[in-house]
């Protein structure tokens, strides 16, 4: 529900939407789904991994194109940042993301951020950025229970019109 809300009404609530959980739980897929819904509404969306953000920042510093870098990241309607934990300890990158965060938030532009851990437990992040990451809604994605996984498989089989014997699901 929160993901759909921010995709349809970016910046109005849950800003940032911070999604964390273990590997393979669908955080990146959820980011892309938010982006697709927002793009269908003609919103400017930018998806970037923290690694890409870091690499582009370093490249912009070396090439003298930091203003273009700032324009790219600070003028979108929705910034989707994947794996934010990777900027922890990279002082200049973290500083730049901090200011990017402030610019977007002050302009009521949406940020959706993923990580493998909560902001409180993200290693090497400065306290001021950690605090900002907690401003909105923080969501812990857990592996679904057996009943939920079964329901997902049954629904997918039905949607694909695949007849699977009930015993297979046991």
N, CA, C and O atoms as a DFTB+ gen file, in Angstrom:
680 C
 N C O
     1  1       0.811      -1.197       0.000
     2  2       0.000       0.000       0.000
     3  2       0.862       1.272       0.000
     4  3       0.586       2.217      -0.739
     5  1       1.904       1.280       0.836
     6  2       2.766       2.460       0.919
     7  2       3.495       2.682      -0.400
     8  3       3.643       3.823      -0.839
     9  1       3.951       1.605      -1.038
    10  2       4.666       1.731      -2.311
    11  2       3.759       2.326      -3.374
    12  3       4.179       3.203      -4.128
    13  1       2.529       1.861      -3.440
    14  2       1.583       2.391      -4.421
    15  2       1.259       3.856      -4.131
    16  3       1.160       4.667      -5.052
    17  1       1.096       4.190      -2.858
    18  2       0.795       5.570      -2.485
    19  2       1.905       6.520      -2.918
    20  3       1.623       7.580      -3.478
    21  1       3.164       6.158      -2.668
    22  2       4.246       7.066      -3.048
    23  2       4.414       7.134      -4.561
    24  3       4.842       8.162      -5.086
    25  1       4.084       6.054      -5.271
    26  2       4.174       6.078      -6.734
    27  2       3.091       6.968      -7.330
    28  3       3.317       7.639      -8.336
    29  1       1.919       6.971      -6.710
    30  2       0.794       7.747      -7.239
    31  2       0.785       9.194      -6.748
    32  3       0.305      10.084      -7.450
    33  1       1.309       9.431      -5.554
    34  2       1.321      10.776      -4.956
    35  2       2.691      11.056      -4.343
    36  3       2.809      11.177      -3.123
    37  1       3.709      11.157      -5.163
    38  2       5.061      11.313      -4.617
    39  2       5.217      12.595      -3.804
    40  3       4.707      13.657      -4.160
    41  1       5.938      12.452      -2.708
    42  2       6.250      13.597      -1.875
    43  2       5.169      13.992      -0.894
    44  3       5.385      14.868      -0.057
    45  1       4.010      13.364      -0.981
    46  2       2.908      13.768      -0.116
    47  2       2.901      13.047       1.224
    48  3       2.392      13.577       2.212
    49  1       3.457      11.854       1.264
    50  2       3.560      11.127       2.534
    51  2       4.650      10.076       2.402
    52  3       5.055       9.713       1.298
    53  1       5.113       9.601       3.537
    54  2       6.151       8.572       3.559
    55  2       7.387       8.990       2.763
    56  3       7.833       8.277       1.864
    57  1       7.925      10.144       3.104
    58  2       9.092      10.614       2.376
    59  2      10.249      10.834       3.330
    60  3      10.249      11.805       4.086
    61  1      11.233       9.954       3.309
    62  2      11.414       8.877       2.347
    63  2      10.661       7.608       2.763
    64  3      10.302       7.420       3.925
    65  1      10.442       6.763       1.779
    66  2      10.007       5.391       2.044
    67  2      11.291       4.579       2.068
    68  3      11.992       4.481       1.061
    69  1      11.594       3.999       3.217
    70  2      12.834       3.256       3.413
    71  2      12.472       1.791       3.587
    72  3      11.794       1.420       4.545
    73  1      12.927       0.962       2.656
    74  2      12.590      -0.466       2.640
    75  2      13.859      -1.263       2.891
    76  3      14.861      -1.102       2.194
    77  1      13.800      -2.122       3.897
    78  2      14.982      -2.939       4.162
    79  2      14.602      -4.388       4.418
    80  3      13.476      -4.701       4.804
    81  1      15.569      -5.257       4.192
    82  2      15.381      -6.684       4.411
    83  2      16.531      -7.450       3.789
    84  3      17.409      -6.875       3.145
    85  1      16.509      -8.743       3.991
    86  2      17.571      -9.601       3.492
    87  2      17.595      -9.700       1.974
    88  3      16.705      -9.199       1.287
    89  1      18.623     -10.351       1.473
    90  2      18.786     -10.537       0.030
    91  2      17.684     -11.430      -0.517
    92  3      17.261     -12.384       0.136
    93  1      17.226     -11.112      -1.716
    94  2      16.278     -11.967      -2.415
    95  2      14.830     -11.811      -2.006
    96  3      14.003     -12.655      -2.352
    97  1      14.497     -10.754      -1.277
    98  2      13.119     -10.570      -0.817
    99  2      12.306      -9.633      -1.705
   100  3      11.122      -9.418      -1.446
   101  1      12.917      -9.075      -2.743
   102  2      12.162      -8.281      -3.712
   103  2      12.253      -6.780      -3.554
   104  3      11.426      -6.056      -4.109
   105  1      13.230      -6.291      -2.817
   106  2      13.345      -4.843      -2.621
   107  2      13.575      -4.114      -3.949
   108  3      12.927      -3.106      -4.230
   109  1      14.490      -4.627      -4.751
   110  2      14.786      -3.989      -6.037
   111  2      13.592      -4.093      -6.976
   112  3      13.296      -3.145      -7.704
   113  1      12.904      -5.225      -6.969
   114  2      11.698      -5.367      -7.794
   115  2      10.636      -4.362      -7.378
   116  3       9.947      -3.789      -8.222
   117  1      10.508      -4.151      -6.080
   118  2       9.534      -3.179      -5.584
   119  2       9.909      -1.767      -6.033
   120  3       9.039      -0.985      -6.417
   121  1      11.198      -1.440      -5.987
   122  2      11.648      -0.130      -6.490
   123  2      11.244       0.056      -7.946
   124  3      10.718       1.103      -8.324
   125  1      11.493      -0.969      -8.763
   126  2      11.165      -0.870     -10.185
   127  2       9.654      -0.768     -10.398
   128  3       9.202      -0.044     -11.286
   129  1       8.882      -1.478      -9.600
   130  2       7.418      -1.386      -9.717
   131  2       6.945       0.034      -9.394
   132  3       6.080       0.571     -10.085
   133  1       7.502       0.634      -8.361
   134  2       7.164       2.020      -8.024
   135  2       7.518       2.927      -9.199
   136  3       6.739       3.800      -9.582
   137  1       8.685       2.712      -9.757
   138  2       9.119       3.518     -10.897
   139  2       8.207       3.383     -12.097
   140  3       7.907       4.379     -12.756
   141  1       7.757       2.166     -12.398
   142  2       6.868       1.950     -13.553
   143  2       5.526       2.650     -13.360
   144  3       4.999       3.259     -14.292
   145  1       4.981       2.565     -12.165
   146  2       3.701       3.246     -11.886
   147  2       3.873       4.753     -12.022
   148  3       3.031       5.428     -12.616
   149  1       4.959       5.278     -11.475
   150  2       5.200       6.715     -11.547
   151  2       5.452       7.179     -12.984
   152  3       4.952       8.228     -13.390
   153  1       6.218       6.413     -13.750
   154  2       6.475       6.787     -15.144
   155  2       5.203       6.766     -15.974
   156  3       5.040       7.579     -16.884
   157  1       4.305       5.848     -15.669
   158  2       3.019       5.798     -16.379
   159  2       2.204       7.061     -16.115
   160  3       1.299       7.389     -16.883
   161  1       2.515       7.758     -15.051
   162  2       1.846       9.013     -14.718
   163  2       2.677      10.213     -15.191
   164  3       2.437      11.344     -14.769
   165  1       3.650       9.959     -16.067
   166  2       4.526      10.986     -16.643
   167  2       5.376      11.717     -15.603
   168  3       5.674      12.901     -15.755
   169  1       5.755      11.009     -14.563
   170  2       6.656      11.582     -13.575
   171  2       8.093      11.252     -13.942
   172  3       8.366      10.221     -14.558
   173  1       9.004      12.129     -13.562
   174  2      10.422      11.923     -13.819
   175  2      10.978      11.040     -12.706
   176  3      10.989      11.425     -11.536
   177  1      11.436       9.855     -13.087
   178  2      11.911       8.855     -12.131
   179  2      13.361       8.530     -12.444
   180  3      13.743       8.399     -13.607
   181  1      14.165       8.401     -11.395
   182  2      15.547       7.985     -11.568
   183  2      15.825       6.852     -10.596
   184  3      15.685       7.004      -9.382
   185  1      16.223       5.711     -11.152
   186  2      16.664       4.572     -10.351
   187  2      18.181       4.537     -10.395
   188  3      18.782       4.654     -11.463
   189  1      18.794       4.378      -9.239
   190  2      20.246       4.215      -9.186
   191  2      20.613       3.368      -7.977
   192  3      20.034       3.507      -6.899
   193  1      21.567       2.509      -8.176
   194  2      22.136       1.818      -7.024
   195  2      23.085       2.801      -6.346
   196  3      23.553       3.754      -6.967
   197  1      23.360       2.563      -5.079
   198  2      24.313       3.418      -4.370
   199  2      25.686       3.340      -5.024
   200  3      26.438       4.315      -5.027
   201  1      26.006       2.179      -5.575
   202  2      27.288       2.035      -6.272
   203  2      27.329       2.934      -7.512
   204  3      28.329       3.608      -7.760
   205  1      26.243       2.942      -8.285
   206  2      26.189       3.808      -9.472
   207  2      26.261       5.275      -9.070
   208  3      26.980       6.054      -9.695
   209  1      25.521       5.657      -8.030
   210  2      25.556       7.032      -7.526
   211  2      27.002       7.419      -7.188
   212  3      27.475       8.491      -7.565
   213  1      27.691       6.525      -6.472
   214  2      29.078       6.775      -6.081
   215  2      29.979       6.912      -7.301
   216  3      30.765       7.854      -7.392
   217  1      29.867       5.980      -8.233
   218  2      30.716       6.023      -9.434
   219  2      30.460       7.274     -10.259
   220  3      31.404       7.898     -10.742
   221  1      29.200       7.648     -10.425
   222  2      28.881       8.856     -11.192
   223  2      29.368      10.110     -10.476
   224  3      29.805      11.064     -11.120
   225  1      29.295      10.112      -9.164
   226  2      29.786      11.248      -8.386
   227  2      31.296      11.408      -8.560
   228  3      31.783      12.507      -8.823
   229  1      32.024      10.317      -8.415
   230  2      33.490      10.357      -8.569
   231  2      33.855      10.795      -9.986
   232  3      34.759      11.610     -10.173
   233  1      33.160      10.261     -10.974
   234  2      33.408      10.644     -12.367
   235  2      33.146      12.147     -12.568
   236  3      33.927      12.836     -13.224
   237  1      32.050      12.639     -12.002
   238  2      31.716      14.063     -12.134
   239  2      32.776      14.938     -11.474
   240  3      33.111      16.002     -11.994
   241  1      33.299      14.505     -10.346
   242  2      34.374      15.268      -9.695
   243  2      35.604      15.346     -10.592
   244  3      36.193      16.412     -10.766
   245  1      35.982      14.197     -11.158
   246  2      37.179      14.152     -12.004
   247  2      36.997      14.899     -13.320
   248  3      37.952      15.471     -13.846
   249  1      35.791      14.898     -13.850
   250  2      35.527      15.534     -15.143
   251  2      35.102      16.992     -15.005
   252  3      34.980      17.697     -16.006
   253  1      34.878      17.443     -13.793
   254  2      34.428      18.820     -13.590
   255  2      32.969      19.027     -13.993
   256  3      32.579      20.120     -14.405
   257  1      32.166      17.968     -13.869
   258  2      30.763      18.040     -14.291
   259  2      29.809      17.856     -13.101
   260  3      28.731      17.278     -13.241
   261  1      30.219      18.352     -11.943
   262  2      29.429      18.137     -10.733
   263  2      28.063      18.813     -10.816
   264  3      27.091      18.307     -10.255
   265  1      27.977      19.942     -11.504
   266  2      26.673      20.609     -11.632
   267  2      25.685      19.750     -12.427
   268  3      24.504      19.684     -12.084
   269  1      26.161      19.097     -13.478
   270  2      25.305      18.192     -14.242
   271  2      24.876      16.999     -13.387
   272  3      23.732      16.551     -13.458
   273  1      25.806      16.492     -12.582
   274  2      25.492      15.399     -11.669
   275  2      24.375      15.830     -10.710
   276  3      23.395      15.108     -10.527
   277  1      24.530      17.010     -10.100
   278  2      23.508      17.503      -9.178
   279  2      22.174      17.681      -9.889
   280  3      21.130      17.317      -9.345
   281  1      22.195      18.226     -11.078
   282  2      20.959      18.431     -11.838
   283  2      20.268      17.095     -12.109
   284  3      19.046      16.991     -11.997
   285  1      21.043      16.082     -12.463
   286  2      20.479      14.763     -12.762
   287  2      19.760      14.185     -11.546
   288  3      18.642      13.685     -11.667
   289  1      20.388      14.249     -10.387
   290  2      19.848      13.593      -9.200
   291  2      18.881      14.458      -8.393
   292  3      18.110      13.930      -7.592
   293  1      18.908      15.765      -8.587
   294  2      18.122      16.646      -7.723
   295  2      16.910      17.263      -8.404
   296  3      16.222      18.093      -7.810
   297  1      16.640      16.868      -9.641
   298  2      15.501      17.464     -10.347
   299  2      14.454      16.437     -10.731
   300  3      13.580      16.725     -11.549
   301  1      14.522      15.255     -10.161
   302  2      13.554      14.203     -10.476
   303  2      12.358      14.300      -9.535
   304  3      12.443      14.885      -8.456
   305  1      11.246      13.715      -9.966
   306  2      10.073      13.648      -9.089
   307  2      10.234      12.543      -8.051
   308  3       9.805      12.682      -6.906
   309  1      10.861      11.441      -8.471
   310  2      11.091      10.316      -7.570
   311  2      12.508       9.788      -7.782
   312  3      12.898       9.450      -8.899
   313  1      13.266       9.723      -6.695
   314  2      14.584       9.101      -6.716
   315  2      14.471       7.747      -6.036
   316  3      14.073       7.652      -4.875
   317  1      14.823       6.708      -6.766
   318  2      14.820       5.342      -6.254
   319  2      16.270       4.944      -6.036
   320  3      17.010       4.739      -6.999
   321  1      16.684       4.832      -4.775
   322  2      18.081       4.541      -4.451
   323  2      18.166       3.153      -3.827
   324  3      17.592       2.894      -2.770
   325  1      18.888       2.274      -4.496
   326  2      19.006       0.881      -4.075
   327  2      20.316       0.666      -3.308
   328  3      21.365       1.180      -3.693
   329  1      20.237      -0.089      -2.236
   330  2      21.415      -0.509      -1.459
   331  2      22.192       0.664      -0.873
   332  3      23.407       0.757      -1.047
   333  1      21.501       1.549      -0.186
   334  2      22.112       2.761       0.374
   335  2      23.263       2.446       1.327
   336  3      24.137       3.286       1.543
   337  1      23.268       1.241       1.898
   338  2      24.322       0.894       2.862
   339  2      25.718       1.013       2.253
   340  3      26.696       1.150       2.988
   341  1      25.827       0.963       0.925
   342  2      27.140       1.003       0.293
   343  2      27.794       2.378       0.302
   344  3      28.979       2.486      -0.012
   345  1      27.056       3.440       0.654
   346  2      27.718       4.748       0.727
   347  2      28.280       5.022       2.118
   348  3      29.036       5.974       2.312
   349  1      27.909       4.187       3.084
   350  2      28.431       4.361       4.437
   351  2      29.950       4.312       4.444
   352  3      30.554       3.393       3.890
   353  1      30.565       5.311       5.078
   354  2      32.024       5.361       5.147
   355  2      32.684       6.056       3.978
   356  3      33.881       6.338       4.025
   357  1      31.923       6.340       2.919
   358  2      32.460       7.086       1.771
   359  2      32.068       8.549       1.994
   360  3      31.022       9.004       1.531
   361  1      32.914       9.260       2.700
   362  2      32.572      10.561       3.265
   363  2      32.022      11.556       2.243
   364  3      30.967      12.145       2.477
   365  1      32.709      11.758       1.119
   366  2      32.256      12.741       0.134
   367  2      30.961      12.297      -0.538
   368  3      30.081      13.120      -0.793
   369  1      30.838      11.013      -0.824
   370  2      29.623      10.497      -1.448
   371  2      28.449      10.657      -0.495
   372  3      27.363      11.072      -0.899
   373  1      28.671      10.327       0.760
   374  2      27.606      10.463       1.758
   375  2      27.199      11.928       1.924
   376  3      26.014      12.238       2.053
   377  1      28.176      12.815       1.920
   378  2      27.895      14.257       2.017
   379  2      27.043      14.719       0.834
   380  3      26.091      15.480       1.006
   381  1      27.389      14.259      -0.352
   382  2      26.632      14.635      -1.550
   383  2      25.229      14.061      -1.504
   384  3      24.271      14.746      -1.863
   385  1      25.089      12.816      -1.069
   386  2      23.747      12.240      -0.957
   387  2      22.936      12.972       0.094
   388  3      21.736      13.176      -0.091
   389  1      23.557      13.370       1.186
   390  2      22.879      14.138       2.232
   391  2      22.260      15.407       1.644
   392  3      21.099      15.715       1.914
   393  1      23.023      16.134       0.852
   394  2      22.522      17.375       0.256
   395  2      21.484      17.084      -0.834
   396  3      20.527      17.841      -1.001
   397  1      21.671      16.002      -1.564
   398  2      20.675      15.579      -2.551
   399  2      19.364      15.269      -1.840
   400  3      18.297      15.703      -2.275
   401  1      19.447      14.522      -0.754
   402  2      18.274      14.196       0.054
   403  2      17.567      15.485       0.488
   404  3      16.356      15.618       0.315
   405  1      18.324      16.430       1.049
   406  2      17.728      17.680       1.515
   407  2      17.035      18.438       0.395
   408  3      15.913      18.914       0.568
   409  1      17.698      18.555      -0.758
   410  2      17.103      19.280      -1.887
   411  2      15.801      18.633      -2.340
   412  3      14.803      19.320      -2.559
   413  1      15.815      17.310      -2.479
   414  2      14.608      16.612      -2.921
   415  2      13.499      16.726      -1.884
   416  3      12.350      16.996      -2.233
   417  1      13.825      16.527      -0.636
   418  2      12.821      16.581       0.425
   419  2      12.222      17.978       0.532
   420  3      11.006      18.123       0.662
   421  1      13.057      18.998       0.478
   422  2      12.571      20.378       0.564
   423  2      11.668      20.748      -0.596
   424  3      10.797      21.607      -0.459
   425  1      11.870      20.102      -1.745
   426  2      11.038      20.346      -2.927
   427  2       9.828      19.404      -2.978
   428  3       9.099      19.388      -3.969
   429  1       9.614      18.622      -1.914
   430  2       8.534      17.621      -1.860
   431  2       8.630      16.592      -2.972
   432  3       7.612      16.138      -3.495
   433  1       9.846      16.227      -3.330
   434  2      10.072      15.161      -4.299
   435  2      10.339      13.879      -3.513
   436  3      10.990      13.894      -2.468
   437  1       9.829      12.791      -4.032
   438  2       9.832      11.515      -3.313
   439  2      11.171      10.803      -3.405
   440  3      11.846      10.841      -4.434
   441  1      11.541      10.152      -2.306
   442  2      12.682       9.256      -2.297
   443  2      12.227       7.904      -1.764
   444  3      11.514       7.815      -0.765
   445  1      12.656       6.859      -2.454
   446  2      12.434       5.495      -1.991
   447  2      13.811       4.859      -1.945
   448  3      14.537       4.828      -2.938
   449  1      14.152       4.354      -0.768
   450  2      15.515       3.901      -0.523
   451  2      15.470       2.477       0.007
   452  3      14.645       2.148       0.860
   453  1      16.364       1.634      -0.505
   454  2      16.443       0.266       0.020
   455  2      17.800       0.025       0.664
   456  3      18.792       0.695       0.376
   457  1      17.791      -0.961       1.546
   458  2      19.014      -1.365       2.224
   459  2      18.838      -2.780       2.739
   460  3      17.734      -3.324       2.745
   461  1      19.931      -3.359       3.163
   462  2      19.826      -4.684       3.758
   463  2      19.609      -4.606       5.264
   464  3      19.446      -5.633       5.922
   465  1      19.605      -3.380       5.820
   466  2      19.341      -3.228       7.253
   467  2      18.671      -1.881       7.523
   468  3      18.651      -0.994       6.670
   469  1      18.131      -1.757       8.712
   470  2      17.429      -0.525       9.087
   471  2      18.417       0.636       9.140
   472  3      19.623       0.418       9.252
   473  1      17.912       1.872       9.060
   474  2      18.827       3.014       9.154
   475  2      19.646       2.999      10.450
   476  3      20.825       3.352      10.449
   477  1      19.018       2.592      11.546
   478  2      19.718       2.552      12.836
   479  2      20.927       1.622      12.808
   480  3      21.923       1.865      13.489
   481  1      20.831       0.548      12.012
   482  2      21.884      -0.462      11.996
   483  2      22.795      -0.383      10.783
   484  3      23.689      -1.214      10.625
   485  1      22.578       0.615       9.919
   486  2      23.412       0.742       8.730
   487  2      24.810       1.188       9.148
   488  3      24.980       2.267       9.715
   489  1      25.802       0.360       8.870
   490  2      27.154       0.681       9.345
   491  2      27.747       1.901       8.659
   492  3      27.522       2.147       7.474
   493  1      28.507       2.653       9.434
   494  2      29.338       3.755       8.938
   495  2      28.557       4.960       8.423
   496  3      29.176       5.880       7.889
   497  1      27.232       5.005       8.552
   498  2      26.487       6.192       8.127
   499  2      26.611       7.278       9.188
   500  3      26.569       6.997      10.386
   501  1      26.763       8.510       8.740
   502  2      26.775       9.627       9.676
   503  2      25.387       9.756      10.300
   504  3      24.373       9.472       9.662
   505  1      25.365      10.191      11.556
   506  2      24.099      10.300      12.286
   507  2      23.099      11.223      11.614
   508  3      21.899      10.950      11.641
   509  1      23.565      12.307      11.012
   510  2      22.617      13.242      10.398
   511  2      21.909      12.625       9.191
   512  3      20.736      12.914       8.956
   513  1      22.604      11.781       8.420
   514  2      21.939      11.102       7.306
   515  2      21.041       9.996       7.845
   516  3      19.917       9.821       7.374
   517  1      21.524       9.263       8.810
   518  2      20.714       8.199       9.431
   519  2      19.390       8.783       9.936
   520  3      18.328       8.191       9.741
   521  1      19.463       9.928      10.574
   522  2      18.265      10.584      11.089
   523  2      17.289      10.931       9.968
   524  3      16.083      10.728      10.116
   525  1      17.787      11.444       8.864
   526  2      16.914      11.801       7.739
   527  2      16.268      10.570       7.110
   528  3      15.111      10.616       6.692
   529  1      17.010       9.484       7.047
   530  2      16.459       8.260       6.468
   531  2      15.290       7.731       7.297
   532  3      14.469       6.963       6.795
   533  1      15.214       8.134       8.548
   534  2      14.134       7.714       9.434
   535  2      12.953       8.684       9.443
   536  3      11.983       8.441      10.162
   537  1      12.995       9.761       8.680
   538  2      11.927      10.762       8.677
   539  2      10.597      10.216       8.185
   540  3       9.543      10.601       8.691
   541  1      10.635       9.339       7.220
   542  2       9.395       8.858       6.606
   543  2       8.942       7.548       7.204
   544  3       8.903       7.383       8.423
   545  1       8.604       6.629       6.343
   546  2       8.154       5.301       6.753
   547  2       9.280       4.306       6.518
   548  3       9.856       4.251       5.431
   549  1       9.589       3.525       7.538
   550  2      10.596       2.480       7.438
   551  2       9.876       1.137       7.437
   552  3       9.105       0.836       8.349
   553  1      10.131       0.331       6.409
   554  2       9.438      -0.938       6.236
   555  2      10.445      -2.080       6.218
   556  3      11.404      -2.067       5.446
   557  1      10.216      -3.062       7.075
   558  2      11.054      -4.255       7.151
   559  2      10.368      -5.361       6.353
   560  3       9.299      -5.837       6.737
   561  1      10.982      -5.768       5.248
   562  2      10.424      -6.847       4.432
   563  2      10.989      -8.167       4.929
   564  3      12.203      -8.353       5.001
   565  1      10.097      -9.068       5.265
   566  2      10.489     -10.386       5.765
   567  2      10.105     -11.447       4.737
   568  3       9.244     -11.227       3.885
   569  1      10.747     -12.574       4.833
   570  2      10.387     -13.704       3.988
   571  2       8.970     -14.139       4.350
   572  3       8.651     -14.270       5.532
   573  1       8.114     -14.365       3.349
   574  2       6.738     -14.761       3.671
   575  2       6.687     -16.142       4.308
   576  3       7.551     -16.986       4.072
   577  1       5.665     -16.351       5.116
   578  2       5.465     -17.647       5.748
   579  2       5.004     -18.685       4.727
   580  3       4.728     -18.368       3.570
   581  1       4.929     -19.926       5.188
   582  2       4.582     -21.031       4.308
   583  2       3.217     -20.816       3.649
   584  3       3.078     -21.040       2.446
   585  1       2.215     -20.387       4.408
   586  2       0.871     -20.196       3.859
   587  2       0.862     -19.136       2.757
   588  3       0.197     -19.297       1.734
   589  1       1.602     -18.061       2.976
   590  2       1.666     -16.992       1.977
   591  2       2.373     -17.467       0.718
   592  3       1.931     -17.173      -0.392
   593  1       3.471     -18.203       0.883
   594  2       4.179     -18.732      -0.291
   595  2       3.281     -19.678      -1.076
   596  3       3.287     -19.661      -2.307
   597  1       2.520     -20.491      -0.383
   598  2       1.590     -21.409      -1.036
   599  2       0.527     -20.640      -1.812
   600  3       0.219     -20.975      -2.956
   601  1      -0.029     -19.613      -1.189
   602  2      -1.059     -18.808      -1.857
   603  2      -0.490     -18.121      -3.100
   604  3      -1.172     -18.033      -4.121
   605  1       0.741     -17.639      -3.025
   606  2       1.387     -16.998      -4.181
   607  2       1.543     -18.002      -5.318
   608  3       1.215     -17.701      -6.465
   609  1       2.039     -19.185      -5.002
   610  2       2.212     -20.220      -6.029
   611  2       0.880     -20.620      -6.657
   612  3       0.789     -20.775      -7.875
   613  1      -0.146     -20.787      -5.839
   614  2      -1.458     -21.166      -6.362
   615  2      -2.029     -20.063      -7.246
   616  3      -2.594     -20.349      -8.302
   617  1      -1.891     -18.820      -6.832
   618  2      -2.393     -17.706      -7.632
   619  2      -1.639     -17.601      -8.958
   620  3      -2.240     -17.346     -10.002
   621  1      -0.331     -17.796      -8.909
   622  2       0.472     -17.732     -10.139
   623  2       0.093     -18.867     -11.083
   624  3      -0.037     -18.652     -12.289
   625  1      -0.085     -20.059     -10.553
   626  2      -0.502     -21.196     -11.387
   627  2      -1.850     -20.915     -12.029
   628  3      -2.043     -21.201     -13.211
   629  1      -2.784     -20.360     -11.267
   630  2      -4.108     -20.039     -11.807
   631  2      -4.002     -18.964     -12.887
   632  3      -4.641     -19.068     -13.934
   633  1      -3.193     -17.929     -12.630
   634  2      -3.038     -16.832     -13.597
   635  2      -2.424     -17.330     -14.901
   636  3      -2.786     -16.867     -15.982
   637  1      -1.493     -18.276     -14.792
   638  2      -0.840     -18.831     -15.980
   639  2      -1.612     -20.003     -16.589
   640  3      -1.211     -20.585     -17.597
   641  1      -2.732     -20.327     -15.940
   642  2      -3.592     -21.430     -16.396
   643  2      -2.825     -22.748     -16.442
   644  3      -2.922     -23.514     -17.401
   645  1      -2.068     -22.988     -15.388
   646  2      -1.318     -24.235     -15.243
   647  2      -2.044     -25.072     -14.204
   648  3      -2.282     -24.638     -13.077
   649  1      -2.388     -26.285     -14.618
   650  2      -3.103     -27.190     -13.715
   651  2      -2.076     -27.997     -12.910
   652  3      -1.350     -28.826     -13.459
   653  1      -2.033     -27.741     -11.625
   654  2      -1.087     -28.433     -10.748
   655  2      -1.895     -29.203      -9.711
   656  3      -2.788     -28.659      -9.061
   657  1      -1.563     -30.464      -9.575
   658  2      -2.253     -31.322      -8.607
   659  2      -2.056     -30.761      -7.183
   660  3      -0.950     -30.346      -6.836
   661  1      -3.095     -30.746      -6.378
   662  2      -2.987     -30.215      -5.004
   663  2      -1.867     -30.867      -4.193
   664  3      -1.254     -30.224      -3.342
   665  1      -1.605     -32.149      -4.463
   666  2      -0.554     -32.841      -3.714
   667  2       0.831     -32.216      -3.923
   668  3       1.694     -32.300      -3.049
   669  1       1.031     -31.596      -5.074
   670  2       2.310     -30.958      -5.379
   671  2       2.568     -29.785      -4.421
   672  3       3.709     -29.511      -4.051
   673  1       1.503     -29.111      -4.034
   674  2       1.651     -27.966      -3.143
   675  2       1.898     -28.365      -1.690
   676  3       2.209     -27.513      -0.858
   677  1       1.765     -29.627      -1.387
   678  2       1.967     -30.091      -0.011
   679  2       3.383     -30.363       0.178
   680  3       3.795     -30.767       1.265
